Amino acid sequence: MINIALPKGRLGERAYALLSSAGYACGEYFPDSRKLVFCDTDSGVSYFWVKPADVAVYVERGAADVGVAGKDILLEYSPDVYELSNLETGKCSMCVAAPADWQDDMSRPLRVATKFVNVAKKYFDGLGRDIEIIKLNGSIELAPILGMADVIVDIVETGKTLKENNLKVFENIFEISARLIANKASYNFKKDQITELVKRLNGEVNA
Ligand code: PRP
């Protein structure tokens, strides 16, 4: 069996659709169920649904052989895993955004609200800009609106959230898409199965 960790939500559903067309459907798959593990002995797969940021933890520790994680998560947490394939879905960007009339005041540290602390630190370190990180867990856009932060570092997909809150993108830090990742030991022990999965999945991505 190959154990696969999928991120709960839209990205996981898109990844499952790809895996399913690649021949890894799970007869036991019920999107609305509260069940977390689904097995299919015929396809030789077992799926776990976990929080998106936790996929890399399950894979790094070998609880899952492979998983689907956004490039944002991989760059933020740098898990010790193999990145096997770009699934070309879940595309979005990591951006610096702020109120449209924002101007940087270099006389004081920039207050940056984000979920992506390491990404933000690395980006502003590279610019030599002093920052103060305000770590939040969601609705990051609120922070500059309420005057708690100057800018945010966050994911922009359609741009709708920024637009509806009078914020705009000032910098695009990197592009994001979903990646198939593998546990390093599993990759060695289950090389044939995982290689086959990657081959079939890439076939679906490029179809
Ligand atoms: C993400 C991100 C933005 C939004 C961007 O939030 O943090 O808030 O999506 O999407 P858009 O450009 O299409 O509007 P998510 O929905 O994951 O919720 P969160 O606010 O709890 O992080």
Tab-separated table of C-alpha atoms and ligand atoms in Angstrom:
chain	number	residue	atom	x	y	z
A	1	MET	CA	0.000	0.000	0.000
A	2	ILE	CA	1.065	3.585	-0.585
A	3	ASN	CA	-0.064	5.940	2.163
A	4	ILE	CA	-0.972	9.351	0.794
A	5	ALA	CA	-1.544	12.498	2.879
A	6	LEU	CA	-3.893	14.978	1.236
A	7	PRO	CA	-4.640	18.539	2.384
A	8	LYS	CA	-8.260	19.000	3.470
A	9	GLY	CA	-10.088	21.463	1.251
A	10	ARG	CA	-10.129	22.491	-2.375
A	11	LEU	CA	-6.486	21.698	-3.095
A	12	GLY	CA	-6.827	18.188	-1.684
A	13	GLU	CA	-9.957	17.585	-3.721
A	14	ARG	CA	-8.182	18.686	-6.914
A	15	ALA	CA	-5.200	16.491	-6.056
A	16	TYR	CA	-7.503	13.546	-5.356
A	17	ALA	CA	-9.218	14.072	-8.735
A	18	LEU	CA	-5.799	13.847	-10.435
A	19	LEU	CA	-4.809	10.756	-8.466
A	20	SER	CA	-8.151	9.174	-9.157
A	21	SER	CA	-7.826	9.660	-12.933
A	22	ALA	CA	-4.274	8.351	-12.679
A	23	GLY	CA	-5.693	5.025	-11.453
A	24	TYR	CA	-5.563	5.621	-7.694
A	25	ALA	CA	-9.270	6.021	-7.025
A	26	CYS	CA	-10.501	5.009	-3.638
A	27	GLY	CA	-13.838	3.181	-3.623
A	28	GLU	CA	-14.245	4.239	-0.048
A	29	TYR	CA	-13.865	7.969	-0.837
A	30	PHE	CA	-16.702	10.106	0.518
A	31	PRO	CA	-15.948	13.856	0.433
A	32	ASP	CA	-18.626	14.673	3.000
A	33	SER	CA	-17.663	12.028	5.498
A	34	ARG	CA	-15.932	12.897	8.775
A	35	LYS	CA	-13.738	9.862	8.354
A	36	LEU	CA	-10.033	10.651	8.001
A	37	VAL	CA	-8.552	7.494	6.487
A	38	PHE	CA	-9.771	5.817	3.301
A	39	CYS	CA	-8.282	2.600	1.898
A	40	ASP	CA	-8.603	0.823	-1.412
A	41	THR	CA	-6.803	-2.488	-1.596
A	42	ASP	CA	-7.403	-2.805	-5.363
A	43	SER	CA	-5.698	0.516	-6.138
A	44	GLY	CA	-3.144	-0.167	-3.383
A	45	VAL	CA	-3.637	3.223	-1.739
A	46	SER	CA	-4.641	4.574	1.612
A	47	TYR	CA	-5.551	8.264	1.872
A	48	PHE	CA	-5.366	10.488	4.965
A	49	TRP	CA	-6.964	13.941	5.057
A	50	VAL	CA	-5.021	16.409	7.204
A	51	LYS	CA	-4.632	20.167	7.671
A	52	PRO	CA	-2.695	21.572	4.678
A	53	ALA	CA	0.217	22.743	6.815
A	54	ASP	CA	0.491	19.270	8.411
A	55	VAL	CA	0.906	17.231	5.215
A	56	ALA	CA	4.676	17.782	5.214
A	57	VAL	CA	4.892	16.689	8.873
A	58	TYR	CA	3.153	13.364	8.156
A	59	VAL	CA	5.365	12.791	5.120
A	60	GLU	CA	8.616	13.837	6.794
A	61	ARG	CA	7.927	11.440	9.682
A	62	GLY	CA	6.937	8.596	7.362
A	63	ALA	CA	3.319	8.303	8.566
A	64	ALA	CA	2.519	8.981	4.923
A	65	ASP	CA	4.746	7.790	2.072
A	66	VAL	CA	3.745	10.657	-0.168
A	67	GLY	CA	1.614	13.758	0.127
A	68	VAL	CA	0.433	16.868	-1.624
A	69	ALA	CA	1.621	20.198	-0.281
A	70	GLY	CA	1.713	23.740	-1.611
A	71	LYS	CA	5.108	25.222	-2.434
A	72	ASP	CA	4.295	27.879	0.204
A	73	ILE	CA	4.285	25.234	2.940
A	74	LEU	CA	7.513	23.679	1.628
A	75	LEU	CA	9.313	27.032	1.572
A	76	GLU	CA	7.986	28.022	4.992
A	77	TYR	CA	8.801	24.796	6.860
A	78	SER	CA	11.641	23.312	4.727
A	79	PRO	CA	10.681	19.700	5.556
A	80	ASP	CA	13.283	17.021	4.858
A	81	VAL	CA	11.363	15.307	2.024
A	82	TYR	CA	11.762	14.720	-1.686
A	83	GLU	CA	9.785	16.970	-3.991
A	84	LEU	CA	8.805	14.677	-6.852
A	85	SER	CA	6.404	16.519	-9.060
A	86	ASN	CA	4.731	19.832	-9.780
A	87	LEU	CA	1.002	19.114	-10.000
A	88	GLU	CA	0.381	22.470	-11.731
A	89	THR	CA	-2.747	23.046	-9.675
A	90	GLY	CA	-3.502	25.248	-6.669
A	91	LYS	CA	-1.678	28.067	-8.415
A	92	CYS	CA	-1.337	31.322	-6.519
A	93	SER	CA	1.387	33.761	-5.401
A	94	MET	CA	3.110	34.734	-2.167
A	95	CYS	CA	2.859	38.509	-2.031
A	96	VAL	CA	3.582	41.602	0.002
A	97	ALA	CA	0.347	43.602	0.116
A	98	ALA	CA	-0.722	46.782	1.856
A	99	PRO	CA	-3.327	49.563	1.665
A	100	ALA	CA	-3.129	51.192	-1.760
A	101	ASP	CA	-1.709	54.448	-0.340
A	102	TRP	CA	0.967	52.755	1.792
A	103	GLN	CA	4.475	54.214	1.743
A	104	ASP	CA	7.321	52.654	3.653
A	105	ASP	CA	8.595	54.681	6.599
A	106	MET	CA	12.254	53.696	6.758
A	107	SER	CA	12.734	55.394	10.141
A	108	ARG	CA	11.159	52.446	11.966
A	109	PRO	CA	10.859	48.658	11.584
A	110	LEU	CA	8.174	47.561	9.164
A	111	ARG	CA	5.298	45.753	10.875
A	112	VAL	CA	4.549	42.614	8.854
A	113	ALA	CA	1.488	40.452	9.570
A	114	THR	CA	1.699	36.908	8.234
A	115	LYS	CA	1.203	33.192	8.715
A	116	PHE	CA	4.476	32.676	6.823
A	117	VAL	CA	7.033	33.892	9.346
A	118	ASN	CA	10.107	32.276	7.773
A	119	VAL	CA	9.190	33.336	4.253
A	120	ALA	CA	8.622	36.923	5.391
A	121	LYS	CA	11.874	37.063	7.415
A	122	LYS	CA	13.904	35.674	4.549
A	123	TYR	CA	12.382	38.062	2.038
A	124	PHE	CA	12.925	41.225	4.103
A	125	ASP	CA	16.373	40.030	5.271
A	126	GLY	CA	17.295	39.867	1.600
A	127	LEU	CA	16.254	43.491	1.243
A	128	GLY	CA	18.108	44.494	4.411
A	129	ARG	CA	14.825	45.875	5.810
A	130	ASP	CA	14.215	45.671	9.580
A	131	ILE	CA	10.845	44.164	10.370
A	132	GLU	CA	8.648	43.270	13.276
A	133	ILE	CA	6.691	40.072	12.607
A	134	ILE	CA	3.086	39.825	13.739
A	135	LYS	CA	2.204	36.144	13.500
A	136	LEU	CA	-1.454	35.508	12.699
A	137	ASN	CA	-3.315	32.331	11.786
A	138	GLY	CA	-5.866	33.637	9.283
A	139	SER	CA	-7.713	36.697	7.977
A	140	ILE	CA	-4.308	38.380	7.675
A	141	GLU	CA	-5.839	41.189	5.603
A	142	LEU	CA	-7.467	42.594	8.727
A	143	ALA	CA	-4.150	43.603	10.293
A	144	PRO	CA	-3.309	46.597	8.039
A	145	ILE	CA	-6.970	47.624	7.871
A	146	LEU	CA	-7.031	47.979	11.649
A	147	GLY	CA	-3.619	49.674	11.712
A	148	MET	CA	-1.988	46.756	13.545
A	149	ALA	CA	0.466	46.075	10.690
A	150	ASP	CA	1.914	48.097	7.805
A	151	VAL	CA	1.964	45.261	5.289
A	152	ILE	CA	1.046	41.593	5.013
A	153	VAL	CA	2.878	38.661	3.487
A	154	ASP	CA	0.169	36.308	2.296
A	155	ILE	CA	-1.179	34.159	-0.492
A	156	VAL	CA	-3.068	35.802	-3.323
A	157	GLU	CA	-5.106	33.592	-5.589
A	158	THR	CA	-7.821	35.560	-7.406
A	159	GLY	CA	-6.980	38.884	-5.704
A	160	LYS	CA	-10.616	39.182	-4.573
A	161	THR	CA	-9.854	39.368	-0.846
A	162	LEU	CA	-7.311	42.166	-1.366
A	163	LYS	CA	-9.616	44.090	-3.687
A	164	GLU	CA	-12.620	43.893	-1.385
A	165	ASN	CA	-10.479	45.222	1.450
A	166	ASN	CA	-8.767	48.053	-0.475
A	167	LEU	CA	-5.371	46.417	-0.366
A	168	LYS	CA	-2.989	45.937	-3.257
A	169	VAL	CA	0.017	43.824	-4.138
A	170	PHE	CA	3.359	45.651	-3.796
A	171	GLU	CA	5.673	42.693	-4.445
A	172	ASN	CA	5.280	39.199	-5.798
A	173	ILE	CA	7.716	37.056	-3.770
A	174	PHE	CA	7.236	33.687	-5.521
A	175	GLU	CA	4.716	31.604	-7.440
A	176	ILE	CA	3.031	28.683	-5.727
A	177	SER	CA	1.559	25.410	-6.951
A	178	ALA	CA	0.871	21.997	-5.431
A	179	ARG	CA	3.764	19.536	-5.244
A	180	LEU	CA	3.880	15.802	-4.711
A	181	ILE	CA	6.342	15.103	-1.912
A	182	ALA	CA	7.725	11.810	-0.594
A	183	ASN	CA	9.251	10.524	2.591
A	184	LYS	CA	12.917	9.785	1.877
A	185	ALA	CA	12.968	6.268	3.377
A	186	SER	CA	9.624	5.328	1.766
A	187	TYR	CA	10.977	6.502	-1.556
A	188	ASN	CA	13.781	3.964	-1.251
A	189	PHE	CA	11.658	1.093	0.115
A	190	LYS	CA	8.720	1.611	-2.238
A	191	LYS	CA	10.650	3.012	-5.166
A	192	ASP	CA	8.829	1.029	-7.881
A	193	GLN	CA	5.364	1.880	-6.600
A	194	ILE	CA	6.167	5.536	-6.028
A	195	THR	CA	7.921	5.911	-9.383
A	196	GLU	CA	4.889	4.394	-11.083
A	197	LEU	CA	2.572	6.750	-9.203
A	198	VAL	CA	4.664	9.772	-10.216
A	199	LYS	CA	4.736	8.625	-13.837
A	200	ARG	CA	0.966	8.153	-14.014
A	201	LEU	CA	0.297	11.374	-12.141
A	202	ASN	CA	2.573	13.368	-14.455
A	203	GLY	CA	0.665	11.807	-17.353
A	204	GLU	CA	-2.562	13.236	-15.933
A	205	VAL	CA	-0.988	16.646	-15.197
A	206	ASN	CA	0.242	16.920	-18.782
A	207	ALA	CA	-2.918	15.428	-20.343
B	1	PRP	C1	-6.207	32.709	1.647
B	1	PRP	C2	-5.236	33.858	1.784
B	1	PRP	C3	-6.091	35.043	1.431
B	1	PRP	C4	-7.058	34.460	0.410
B	1	PRP	C5	-6.615	34.843	-0.975
B	1	PRP	O1	-6.951	32.648	2.795
B	1	PRP	O2	-4.715	33.929	3.093
B	1	PRP	O3	-6.776	35.522	2.542
B	1	PRP	O4	-7.018	33.035	0.524
B	1	PRP	O5	-7.499	34.375	-1.962
B	1	PRP	P1	-8.043	35.347	-3.097
B	1	PRP	O6	-6.894	36.086	-3.690
B	1	PRP	O7	-8.679	34.402	-4.094
B	1	PRP	O8	-9.055	36.264	-2.487
B	1	PRP	P2	-7.764	31.375	3.233
B	1	PRP	O9	-9.026	31.269	2.432
B	1	PRP	O10	-6.880	30.176	3.193
B	1	PRP	O11	-8.174	31.725	4.727
B	1	PRP	P3	-7.405	32.440	5.917
B	1	PRP	O12	-7.768	33.881	5.830
B	1	PRP	O13	-7.955	31.782	7.107
B	1	PRP	O14	-5.916	32.237	5.747
